[in-house]
mmCIF file of C-alpha atoms and ligand atoms in Angstrom:
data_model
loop_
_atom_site.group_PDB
_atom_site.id
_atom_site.type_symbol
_atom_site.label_atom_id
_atom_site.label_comp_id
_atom_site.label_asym_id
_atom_site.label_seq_id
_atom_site.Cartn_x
_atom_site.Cartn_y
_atom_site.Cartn_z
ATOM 1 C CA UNK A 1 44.727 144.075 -49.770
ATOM 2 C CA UNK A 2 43.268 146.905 -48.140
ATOM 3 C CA UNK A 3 41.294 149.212 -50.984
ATOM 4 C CA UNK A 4 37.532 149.710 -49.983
ATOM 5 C CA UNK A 5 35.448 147.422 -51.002
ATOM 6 C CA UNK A 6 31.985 148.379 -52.423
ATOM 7 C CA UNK A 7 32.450 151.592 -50.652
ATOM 8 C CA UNK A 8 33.188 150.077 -47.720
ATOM 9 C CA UNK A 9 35.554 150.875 -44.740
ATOM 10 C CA UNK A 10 37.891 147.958 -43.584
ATOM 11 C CA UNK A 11 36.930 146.248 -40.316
ATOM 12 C CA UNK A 12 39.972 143.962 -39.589
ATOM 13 C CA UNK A 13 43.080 143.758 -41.251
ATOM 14 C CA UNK A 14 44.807 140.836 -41.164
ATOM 15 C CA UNK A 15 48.839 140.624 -42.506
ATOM 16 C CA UNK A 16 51.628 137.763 -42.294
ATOM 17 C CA UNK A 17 49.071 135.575 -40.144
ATOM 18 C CA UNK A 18 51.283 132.587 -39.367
ATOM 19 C CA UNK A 19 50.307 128.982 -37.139
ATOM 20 C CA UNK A 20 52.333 126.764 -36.643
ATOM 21 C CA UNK A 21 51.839 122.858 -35.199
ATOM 22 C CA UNK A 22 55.168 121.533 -33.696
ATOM 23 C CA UNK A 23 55.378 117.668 -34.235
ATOM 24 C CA UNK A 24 57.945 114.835 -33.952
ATOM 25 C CA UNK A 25 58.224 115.016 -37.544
ATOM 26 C CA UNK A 26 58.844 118.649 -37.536
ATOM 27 C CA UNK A 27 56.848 121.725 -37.897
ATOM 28 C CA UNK A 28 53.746 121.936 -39.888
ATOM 29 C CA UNK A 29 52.524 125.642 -41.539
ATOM 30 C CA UNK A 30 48.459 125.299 -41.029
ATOM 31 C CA UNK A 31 48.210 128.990 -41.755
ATOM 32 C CA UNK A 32 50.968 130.399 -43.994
ATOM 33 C CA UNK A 33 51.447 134.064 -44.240
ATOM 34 C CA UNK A 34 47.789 134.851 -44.646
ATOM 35 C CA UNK A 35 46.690 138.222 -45.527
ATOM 36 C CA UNK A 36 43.462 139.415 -45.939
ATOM 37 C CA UNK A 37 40.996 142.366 -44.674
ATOM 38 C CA UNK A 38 37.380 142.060 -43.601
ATOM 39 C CA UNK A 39 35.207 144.961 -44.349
ATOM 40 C CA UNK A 40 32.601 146.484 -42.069
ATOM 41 C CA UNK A 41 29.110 144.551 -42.898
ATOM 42 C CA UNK A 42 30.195 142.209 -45.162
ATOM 43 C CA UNK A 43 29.911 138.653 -45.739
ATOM 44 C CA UNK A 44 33.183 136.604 -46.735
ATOM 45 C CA UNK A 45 33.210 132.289 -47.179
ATOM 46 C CA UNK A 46 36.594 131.233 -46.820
ATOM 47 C CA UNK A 47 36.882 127.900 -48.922
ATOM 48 C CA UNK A 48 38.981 124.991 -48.944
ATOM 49 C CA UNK A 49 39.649 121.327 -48.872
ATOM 50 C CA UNK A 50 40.152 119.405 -45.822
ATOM 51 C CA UNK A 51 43.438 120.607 -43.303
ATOM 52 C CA UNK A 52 43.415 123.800 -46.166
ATOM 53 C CA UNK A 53 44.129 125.921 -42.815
ATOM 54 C CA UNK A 54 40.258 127.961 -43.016
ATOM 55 C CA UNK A 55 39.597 126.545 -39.532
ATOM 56 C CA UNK A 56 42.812 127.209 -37.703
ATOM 57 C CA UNK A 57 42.484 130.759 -39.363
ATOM 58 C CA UNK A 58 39.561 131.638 -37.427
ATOM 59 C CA UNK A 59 40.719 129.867 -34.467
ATOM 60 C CA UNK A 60 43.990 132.270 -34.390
ATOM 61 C CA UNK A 61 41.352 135.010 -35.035
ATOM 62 C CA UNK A 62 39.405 133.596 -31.512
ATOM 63 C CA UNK A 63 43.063 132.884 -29.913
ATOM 64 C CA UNK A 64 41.837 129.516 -29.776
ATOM 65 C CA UNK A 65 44.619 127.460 -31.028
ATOM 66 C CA UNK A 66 45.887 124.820 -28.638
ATOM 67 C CA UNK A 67 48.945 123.248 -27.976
ATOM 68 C CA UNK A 68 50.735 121.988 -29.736
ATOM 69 C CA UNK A 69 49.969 124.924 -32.113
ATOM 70 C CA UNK A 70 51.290 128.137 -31.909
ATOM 71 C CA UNK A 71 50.314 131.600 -33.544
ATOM 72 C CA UNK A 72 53.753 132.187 -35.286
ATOM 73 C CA UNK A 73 53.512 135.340 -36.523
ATOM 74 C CA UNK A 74 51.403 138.576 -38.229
ATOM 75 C CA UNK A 75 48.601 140.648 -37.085
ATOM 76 C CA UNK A 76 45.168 141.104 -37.312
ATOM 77 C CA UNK A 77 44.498 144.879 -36.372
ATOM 78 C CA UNK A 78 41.238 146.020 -35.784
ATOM 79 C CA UNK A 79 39.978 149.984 -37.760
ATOM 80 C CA UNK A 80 40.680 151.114 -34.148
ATOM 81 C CA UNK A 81 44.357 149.479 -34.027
ATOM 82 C CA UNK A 82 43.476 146.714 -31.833
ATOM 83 C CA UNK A 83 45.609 144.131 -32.876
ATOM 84 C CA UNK A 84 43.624 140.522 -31.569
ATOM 85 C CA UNK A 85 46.972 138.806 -32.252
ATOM 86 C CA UNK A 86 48.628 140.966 -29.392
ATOM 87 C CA UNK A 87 45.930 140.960 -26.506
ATOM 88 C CA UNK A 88 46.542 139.396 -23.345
ATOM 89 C CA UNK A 89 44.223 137.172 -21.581
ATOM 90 C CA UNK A 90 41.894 139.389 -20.184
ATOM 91 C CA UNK A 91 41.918 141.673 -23.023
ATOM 92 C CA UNK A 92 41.249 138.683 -24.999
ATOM 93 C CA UNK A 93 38.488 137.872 -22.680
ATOM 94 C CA UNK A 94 36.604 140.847 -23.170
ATOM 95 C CA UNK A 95 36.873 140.879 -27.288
ATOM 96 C CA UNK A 96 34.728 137.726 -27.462
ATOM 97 C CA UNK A 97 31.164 137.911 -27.776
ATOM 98 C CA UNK A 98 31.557 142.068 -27.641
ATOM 99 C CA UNK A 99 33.448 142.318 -30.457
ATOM 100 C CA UNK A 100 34.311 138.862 -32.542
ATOM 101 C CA UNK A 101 32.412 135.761 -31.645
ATOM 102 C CA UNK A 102 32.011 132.460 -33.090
ATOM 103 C CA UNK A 103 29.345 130.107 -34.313
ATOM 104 C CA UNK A 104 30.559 126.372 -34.031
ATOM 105 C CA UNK A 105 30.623 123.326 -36.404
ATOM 106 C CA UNK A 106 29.278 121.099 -33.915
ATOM 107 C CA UNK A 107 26.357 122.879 -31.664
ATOM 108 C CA UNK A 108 25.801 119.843 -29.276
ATOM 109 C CA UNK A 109 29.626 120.038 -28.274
ATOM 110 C CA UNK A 110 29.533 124.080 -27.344
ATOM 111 C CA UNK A 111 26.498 123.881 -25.424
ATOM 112 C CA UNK A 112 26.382 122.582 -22.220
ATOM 113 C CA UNK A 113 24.142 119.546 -22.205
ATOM 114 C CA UNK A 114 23.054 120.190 -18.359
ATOM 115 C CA UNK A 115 22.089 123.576 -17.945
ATOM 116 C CA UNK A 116 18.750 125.166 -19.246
ATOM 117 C CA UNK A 117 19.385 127.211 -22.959
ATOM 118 C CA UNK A 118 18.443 130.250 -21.355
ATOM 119 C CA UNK A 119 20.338 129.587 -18.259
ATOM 120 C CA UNK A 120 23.432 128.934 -19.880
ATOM 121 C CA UNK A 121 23.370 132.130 -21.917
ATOM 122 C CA UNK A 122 22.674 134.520 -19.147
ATOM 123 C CA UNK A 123 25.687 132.901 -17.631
ATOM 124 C CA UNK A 124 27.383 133.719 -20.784
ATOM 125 C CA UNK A 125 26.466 137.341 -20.668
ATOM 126 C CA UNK A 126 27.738 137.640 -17.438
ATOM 127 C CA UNK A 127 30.790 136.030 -17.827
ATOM 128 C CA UNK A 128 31.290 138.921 -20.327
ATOM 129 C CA UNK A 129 30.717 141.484 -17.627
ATOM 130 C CA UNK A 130 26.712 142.186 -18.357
ATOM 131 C CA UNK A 131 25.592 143.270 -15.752
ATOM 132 C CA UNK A 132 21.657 143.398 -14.721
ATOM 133 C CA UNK A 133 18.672 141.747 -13.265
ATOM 134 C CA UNK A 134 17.891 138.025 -13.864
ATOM 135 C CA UNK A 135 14.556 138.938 -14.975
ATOM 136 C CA UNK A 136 16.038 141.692 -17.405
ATOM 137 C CA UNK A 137 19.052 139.709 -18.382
ATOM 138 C CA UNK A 138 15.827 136.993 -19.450
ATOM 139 C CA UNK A 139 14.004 139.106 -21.281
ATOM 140 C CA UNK A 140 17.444 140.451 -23.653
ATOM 141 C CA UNK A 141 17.990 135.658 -23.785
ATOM 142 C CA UNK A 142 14.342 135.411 -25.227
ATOM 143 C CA UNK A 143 14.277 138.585 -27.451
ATOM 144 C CA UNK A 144 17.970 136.724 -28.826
ATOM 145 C CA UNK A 145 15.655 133.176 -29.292
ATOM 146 C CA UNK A 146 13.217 134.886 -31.373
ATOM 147 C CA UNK A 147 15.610 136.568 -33.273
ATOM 148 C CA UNK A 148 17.140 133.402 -34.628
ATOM 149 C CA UNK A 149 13.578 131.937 -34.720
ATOM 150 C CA UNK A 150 13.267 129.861 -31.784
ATOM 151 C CA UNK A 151 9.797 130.000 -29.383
ATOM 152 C CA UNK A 152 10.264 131.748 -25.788
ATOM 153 C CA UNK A 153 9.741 128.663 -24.109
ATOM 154 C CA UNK A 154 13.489 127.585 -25.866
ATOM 155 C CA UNK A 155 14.804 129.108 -22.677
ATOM 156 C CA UNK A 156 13.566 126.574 -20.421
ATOM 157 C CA UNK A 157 14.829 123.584 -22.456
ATOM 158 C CA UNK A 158 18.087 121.461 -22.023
ATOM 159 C CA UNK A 159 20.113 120.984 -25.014
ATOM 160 C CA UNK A 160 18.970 117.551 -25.876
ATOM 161 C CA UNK A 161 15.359 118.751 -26.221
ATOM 162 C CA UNK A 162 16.082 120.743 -29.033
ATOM 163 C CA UNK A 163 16.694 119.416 -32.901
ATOM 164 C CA UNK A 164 19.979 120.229 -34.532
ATOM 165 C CA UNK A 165 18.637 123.271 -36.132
ATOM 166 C CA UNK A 166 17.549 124.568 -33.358
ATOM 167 C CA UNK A 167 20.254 124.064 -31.194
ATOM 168 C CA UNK A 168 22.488 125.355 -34.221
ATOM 169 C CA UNK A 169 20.031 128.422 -33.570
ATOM 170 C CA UNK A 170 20.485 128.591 -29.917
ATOM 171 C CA UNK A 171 24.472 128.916 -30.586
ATOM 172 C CA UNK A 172 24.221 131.548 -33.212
ATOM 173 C CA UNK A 173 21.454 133.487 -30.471
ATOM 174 C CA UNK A 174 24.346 133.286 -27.866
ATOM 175 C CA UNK A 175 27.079 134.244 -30.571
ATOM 176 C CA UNK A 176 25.351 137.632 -31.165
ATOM 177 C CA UNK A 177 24.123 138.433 -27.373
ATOM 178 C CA UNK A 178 26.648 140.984 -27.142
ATOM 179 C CA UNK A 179 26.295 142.343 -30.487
ATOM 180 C CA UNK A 180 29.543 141.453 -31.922
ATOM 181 C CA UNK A 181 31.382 143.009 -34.689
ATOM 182 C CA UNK A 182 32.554 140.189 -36.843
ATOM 183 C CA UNK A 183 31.185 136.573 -36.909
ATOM 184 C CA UNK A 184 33.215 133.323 -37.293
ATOM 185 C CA UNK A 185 31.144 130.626 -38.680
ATOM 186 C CA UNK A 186 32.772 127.401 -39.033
ATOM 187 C CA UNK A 187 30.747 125.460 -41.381
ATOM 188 C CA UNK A 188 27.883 126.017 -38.681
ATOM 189 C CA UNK A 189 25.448 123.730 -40.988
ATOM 190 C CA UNK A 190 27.419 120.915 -42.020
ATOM 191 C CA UNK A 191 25.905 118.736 -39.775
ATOM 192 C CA UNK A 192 22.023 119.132 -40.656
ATOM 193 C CA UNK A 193 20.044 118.314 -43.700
ATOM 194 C CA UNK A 194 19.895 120.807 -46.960
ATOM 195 C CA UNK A 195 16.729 122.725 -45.838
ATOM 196 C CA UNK A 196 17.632 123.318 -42.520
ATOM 197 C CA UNK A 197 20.443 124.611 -43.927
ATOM 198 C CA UNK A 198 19.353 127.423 -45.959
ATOM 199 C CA UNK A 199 16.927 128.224 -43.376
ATOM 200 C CA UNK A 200 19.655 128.838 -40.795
ATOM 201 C CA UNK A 201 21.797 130.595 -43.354
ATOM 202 C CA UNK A 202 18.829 132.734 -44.353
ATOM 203 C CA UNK A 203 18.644 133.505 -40.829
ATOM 204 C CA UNK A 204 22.306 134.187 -40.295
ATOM 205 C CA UNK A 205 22.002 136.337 -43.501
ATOM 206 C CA UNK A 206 19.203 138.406 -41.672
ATOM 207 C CA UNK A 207 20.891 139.172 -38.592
ATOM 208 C CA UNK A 208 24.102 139.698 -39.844
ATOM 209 C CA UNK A 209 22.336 142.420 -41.909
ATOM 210 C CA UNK A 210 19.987 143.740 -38.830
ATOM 211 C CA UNK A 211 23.371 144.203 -37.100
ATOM 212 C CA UNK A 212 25.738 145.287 -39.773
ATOM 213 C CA UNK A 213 27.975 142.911 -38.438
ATOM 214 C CA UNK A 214 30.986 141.387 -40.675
ATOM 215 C CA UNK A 215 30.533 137.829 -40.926
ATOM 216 C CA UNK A 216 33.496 135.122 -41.811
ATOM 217 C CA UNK A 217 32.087 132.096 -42.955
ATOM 218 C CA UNK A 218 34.297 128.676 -43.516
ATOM 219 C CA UNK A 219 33.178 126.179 -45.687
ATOM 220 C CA UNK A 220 33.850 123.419 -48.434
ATOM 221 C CA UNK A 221 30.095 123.623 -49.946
ATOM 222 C CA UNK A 222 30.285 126.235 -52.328
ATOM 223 C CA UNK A 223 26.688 126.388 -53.306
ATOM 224 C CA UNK A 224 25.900 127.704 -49.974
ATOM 225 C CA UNK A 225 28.856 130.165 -50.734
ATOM 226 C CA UNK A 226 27.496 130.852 -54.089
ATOM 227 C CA UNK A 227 24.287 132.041 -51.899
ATOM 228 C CA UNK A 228 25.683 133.515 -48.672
ATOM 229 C CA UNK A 229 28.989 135.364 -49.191
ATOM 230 C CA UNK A 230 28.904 138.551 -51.436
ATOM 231 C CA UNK A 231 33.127 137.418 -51.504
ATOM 232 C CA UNK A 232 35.209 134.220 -51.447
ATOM 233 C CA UNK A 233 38.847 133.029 -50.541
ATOM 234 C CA UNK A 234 40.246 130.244 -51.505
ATOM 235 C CA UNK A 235 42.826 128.572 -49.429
ATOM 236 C CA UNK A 236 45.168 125.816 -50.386
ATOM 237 C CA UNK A 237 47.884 123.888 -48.415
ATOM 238 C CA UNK A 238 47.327 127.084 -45.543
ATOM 239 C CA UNK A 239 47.632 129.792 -48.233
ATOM 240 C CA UNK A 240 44.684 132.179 -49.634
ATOM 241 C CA UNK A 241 45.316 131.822 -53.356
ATOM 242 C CA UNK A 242 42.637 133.728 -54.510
ATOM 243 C CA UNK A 243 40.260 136.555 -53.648
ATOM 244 C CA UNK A 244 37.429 138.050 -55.337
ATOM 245 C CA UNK A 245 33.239 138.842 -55.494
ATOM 246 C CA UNK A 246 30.940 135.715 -55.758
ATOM 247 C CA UNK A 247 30.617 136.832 -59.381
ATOM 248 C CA UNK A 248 34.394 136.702 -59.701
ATOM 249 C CA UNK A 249 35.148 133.604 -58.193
ATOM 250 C CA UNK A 250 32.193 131.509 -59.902
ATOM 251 C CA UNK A 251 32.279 133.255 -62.860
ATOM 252 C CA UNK A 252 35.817 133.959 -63.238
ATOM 253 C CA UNK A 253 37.831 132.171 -61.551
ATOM 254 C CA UNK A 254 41.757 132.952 -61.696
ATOM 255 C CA UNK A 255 43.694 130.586 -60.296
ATOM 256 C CA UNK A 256 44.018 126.510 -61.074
ATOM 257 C CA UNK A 257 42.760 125.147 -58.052
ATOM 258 C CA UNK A 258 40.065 127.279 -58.256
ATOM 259 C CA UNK A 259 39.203 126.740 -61.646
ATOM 260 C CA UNK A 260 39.249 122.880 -60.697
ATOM 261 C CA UNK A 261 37.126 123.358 -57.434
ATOM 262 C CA UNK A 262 34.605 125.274 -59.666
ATOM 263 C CA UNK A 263 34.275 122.880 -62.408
ATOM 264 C CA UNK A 264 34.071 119.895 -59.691
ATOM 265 C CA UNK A 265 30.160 121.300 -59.078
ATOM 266 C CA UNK A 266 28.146 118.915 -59.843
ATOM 267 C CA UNK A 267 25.642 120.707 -62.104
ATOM 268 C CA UNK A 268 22.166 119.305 -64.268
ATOM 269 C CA UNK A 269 24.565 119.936 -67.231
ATOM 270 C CA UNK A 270 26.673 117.487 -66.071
ATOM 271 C CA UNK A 271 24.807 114.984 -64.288
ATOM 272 C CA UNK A 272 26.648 111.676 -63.724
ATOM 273 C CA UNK A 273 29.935 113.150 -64.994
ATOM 274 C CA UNK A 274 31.782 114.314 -61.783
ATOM 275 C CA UNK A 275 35.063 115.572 -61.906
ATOM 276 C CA UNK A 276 37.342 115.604 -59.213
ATOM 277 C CA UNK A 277 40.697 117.449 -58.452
ATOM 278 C CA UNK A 278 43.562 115.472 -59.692
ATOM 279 C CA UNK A 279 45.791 113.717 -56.800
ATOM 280 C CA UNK A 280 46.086 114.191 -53.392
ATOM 281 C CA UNK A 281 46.297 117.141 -50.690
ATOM 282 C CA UNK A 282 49.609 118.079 -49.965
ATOM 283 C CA UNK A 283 51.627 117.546 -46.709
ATOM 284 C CA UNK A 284 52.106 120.206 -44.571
ATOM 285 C CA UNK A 285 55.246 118.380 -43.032
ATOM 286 C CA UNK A 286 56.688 117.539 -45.779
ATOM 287 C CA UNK A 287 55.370 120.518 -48.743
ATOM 288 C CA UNK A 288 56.755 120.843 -52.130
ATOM 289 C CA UNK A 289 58.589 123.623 -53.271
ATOM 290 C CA UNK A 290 57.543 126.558 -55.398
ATOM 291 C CA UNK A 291 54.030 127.296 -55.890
ATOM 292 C CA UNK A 292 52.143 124.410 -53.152
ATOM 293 C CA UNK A 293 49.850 123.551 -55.903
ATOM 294 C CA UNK A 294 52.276 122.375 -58.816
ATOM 295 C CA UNK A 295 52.398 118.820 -58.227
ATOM 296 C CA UNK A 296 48.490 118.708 -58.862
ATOM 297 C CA UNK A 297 48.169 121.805 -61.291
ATOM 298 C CA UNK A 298 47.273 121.083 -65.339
ATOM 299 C CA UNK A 299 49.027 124.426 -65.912
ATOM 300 C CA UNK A 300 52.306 123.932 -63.967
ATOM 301 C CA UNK A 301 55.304 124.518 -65.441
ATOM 302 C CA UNK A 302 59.063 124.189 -64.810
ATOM 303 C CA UNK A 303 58.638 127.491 -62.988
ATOM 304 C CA UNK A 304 56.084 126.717 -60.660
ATOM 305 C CA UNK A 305 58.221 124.107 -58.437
ATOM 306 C CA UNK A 306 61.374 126.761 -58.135
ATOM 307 C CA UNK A 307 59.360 130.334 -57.684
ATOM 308 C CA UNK A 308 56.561 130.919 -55.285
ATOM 309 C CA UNK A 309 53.775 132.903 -56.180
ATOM 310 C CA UNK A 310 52.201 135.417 -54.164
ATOM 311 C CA UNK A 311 48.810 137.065 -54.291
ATOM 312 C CA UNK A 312 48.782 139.545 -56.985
ATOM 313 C CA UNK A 313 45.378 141.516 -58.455
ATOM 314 C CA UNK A 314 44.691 140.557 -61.187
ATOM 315 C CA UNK A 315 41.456 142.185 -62.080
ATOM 316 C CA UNK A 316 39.547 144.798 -59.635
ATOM 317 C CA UNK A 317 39.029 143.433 -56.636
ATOM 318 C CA UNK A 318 40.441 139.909 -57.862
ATOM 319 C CA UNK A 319 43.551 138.878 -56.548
ATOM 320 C CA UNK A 320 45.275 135.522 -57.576
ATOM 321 C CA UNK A 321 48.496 133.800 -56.216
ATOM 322 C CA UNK A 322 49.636 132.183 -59.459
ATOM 323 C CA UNK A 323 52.834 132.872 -61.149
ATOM 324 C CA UNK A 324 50.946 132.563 -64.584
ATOM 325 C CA UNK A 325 48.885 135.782 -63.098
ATOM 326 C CA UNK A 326 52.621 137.481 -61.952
ATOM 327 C CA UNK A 327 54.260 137.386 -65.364
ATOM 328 C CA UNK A 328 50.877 139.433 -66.662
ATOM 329 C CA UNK A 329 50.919 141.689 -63.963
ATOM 330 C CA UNK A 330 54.564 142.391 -63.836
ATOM 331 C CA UNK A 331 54.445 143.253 -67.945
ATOM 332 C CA UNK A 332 51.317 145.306 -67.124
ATOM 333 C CA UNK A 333 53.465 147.174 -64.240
ATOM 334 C CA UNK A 334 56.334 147.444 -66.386
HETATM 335 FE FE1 LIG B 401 49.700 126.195 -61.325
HETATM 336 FE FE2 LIG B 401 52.103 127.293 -61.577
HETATM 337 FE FE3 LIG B 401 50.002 128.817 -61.102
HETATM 338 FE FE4 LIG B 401 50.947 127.213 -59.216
HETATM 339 S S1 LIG B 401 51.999 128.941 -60.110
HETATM 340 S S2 LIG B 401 48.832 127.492 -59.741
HETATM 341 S S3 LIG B 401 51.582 125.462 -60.396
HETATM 342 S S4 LIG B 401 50.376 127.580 -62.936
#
């Protein structure tokens, strides 16, 4: 999945991404075979219900995943061939911040609750090997505050002083000190009401352009997708299962479970008459066989639980892991 998008040059291409979890009940596939590329300055929301894998994607992407998970397999090659899957510890050191850098679910957690804001991101800079004054080091923390909105005098406050949109602001300030090439937001407003929200996704928006920086965003709301991401993936059971533009994806959606999470929306059509996705997540221990999604899918067949599907486009730009997609294609290819 590597054609240019929008005239765009890929930024990191990720193939066969693989992470495991070992347990006493055997191994569980959190990320299964993922493949996917990022393209220089855009903005993709990765979607999905709870344990769908979008989390533990970007973790692998960070080399964040603990014991007792494992990266299992693939690659995720940067346009210079830096593969982030491959780096050792230092190397892996000196990609965060400079080029891939995260903005956290939970901003109270990631900062540290006693050292000053400002303090704690000089610290961070030069833990990344930025070198410099404390003064001018100072100066490059408050030009980051105001760029994310926050006063000056946000420096010289601890954590708990600050509301949770502003500490969400402080993390995304120190996520971008080093001017990073691609973002990893894990839904970095889930915690805070709707209008901080959009303010700190308006903000993310602006930066992300100001820096032409590639930003990753997991999620579950899709409105804020609908108004953030220019495209969407859709993961199920640790698999993407479809790709494609905002327009695509709302509009014209390809796959069942998309189709379902799309018409789940609550809309002012529909008021009062919420639908919900028929039966229950699958287990990753214990997953059925075929296509993941058959024992939940309206369009299932006696195909679906004997041949897995695998991503397929199925319109420019759209790509759709559905084996109701695969016949099509494979008549169209024939
Ligand atoms: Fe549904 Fe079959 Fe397509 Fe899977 S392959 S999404 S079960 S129609």
């Amino acid at each position: 999945m590597s054609e240019s998008v929008n005239n765009r040059e890929p930024l990191l291409d990720i193939s066969g991404l693989e992470v495991h979890f070992e347990t006493r009940r055997g191994i569980a596939r959190a990320v299964n075979e993922v493949d996917l590329t990022l393209y220089k300055g855009e903005r993709f929301g990765l979607v999905g219900e709870s344990g769908s894998g979008k989390t533990t994607m970007i973790l692998a992407l960070l080399r964040m995943i603990k014991t007792p998970g494992f990266i299992a397999g693939g690659k995720a090659v940067f346009d210079d061939g830096t593969d982030l899957l491959a780096l050792n510890a230092e190397q892996v050191r000196q990609t965060r911040l400079k080029r891939v850098a995260m903005v956290p679910q939970g901003a109270m957690n990631s900062l540290n609750p006693v050292i000053r804001i400002g303090e704690q991101m000089m610290l961070t800079m030069r833990e990344h090997g930025e070198e410099g004054e404390r003064d001018e080091l100072m100066a490059r923390v408050v030009g980051l505050l105001e760029k994310v909105g926050l006063k000056p005098e946000a420096a010289s406050l601890y954590p708990h002083e600050l509301s949770g949109g502003m500490k969400q602001r402080a993390c995304i300030a120190q996520a971008i000190c080093l001017n990073p090439q691609l973002i990893l937001a894990d839904e970095p407003t889930s915690a805070l009401d709707v209008v901080v929200q959009r303010q700190i996704m308006q903000t993310l928006r602006q930066l992300q352009i100001g820096l032409d920086a590639t930003v990753l965003l997991v999620g579950h709301d899709m409105g804020l997708m609908a108004q953030f991401a220019e495209r969407v993936g859709i993961m199920y059971g640790g698999k993407l299962v479809e790709v494609g533009t905002v327009s695509d994806i709302f509009r014209n959606p390809q796959h069942p479970y998309t189709q379902l999470l799309i018409s789940s929306i609550p809309s002012f059509e529909t008021r009062g008459d919420f639908k919900g996705i028929p039966g229950v997540a699958l287990s990753l221990l214990d997953p059925p066989s075929g296509c993941l999604f058959h024992p939940r899918c309206p369009k299932a067949t006696d195909a679906c639980a004997q041949r897995e599907p695998t991503l397929k486009e199925v319109s420019p730009g759209q790509w759709a892991s559905c084996l109701l997609h695969e016949e099509e294609h494979d008549a169209t290819a024939s």
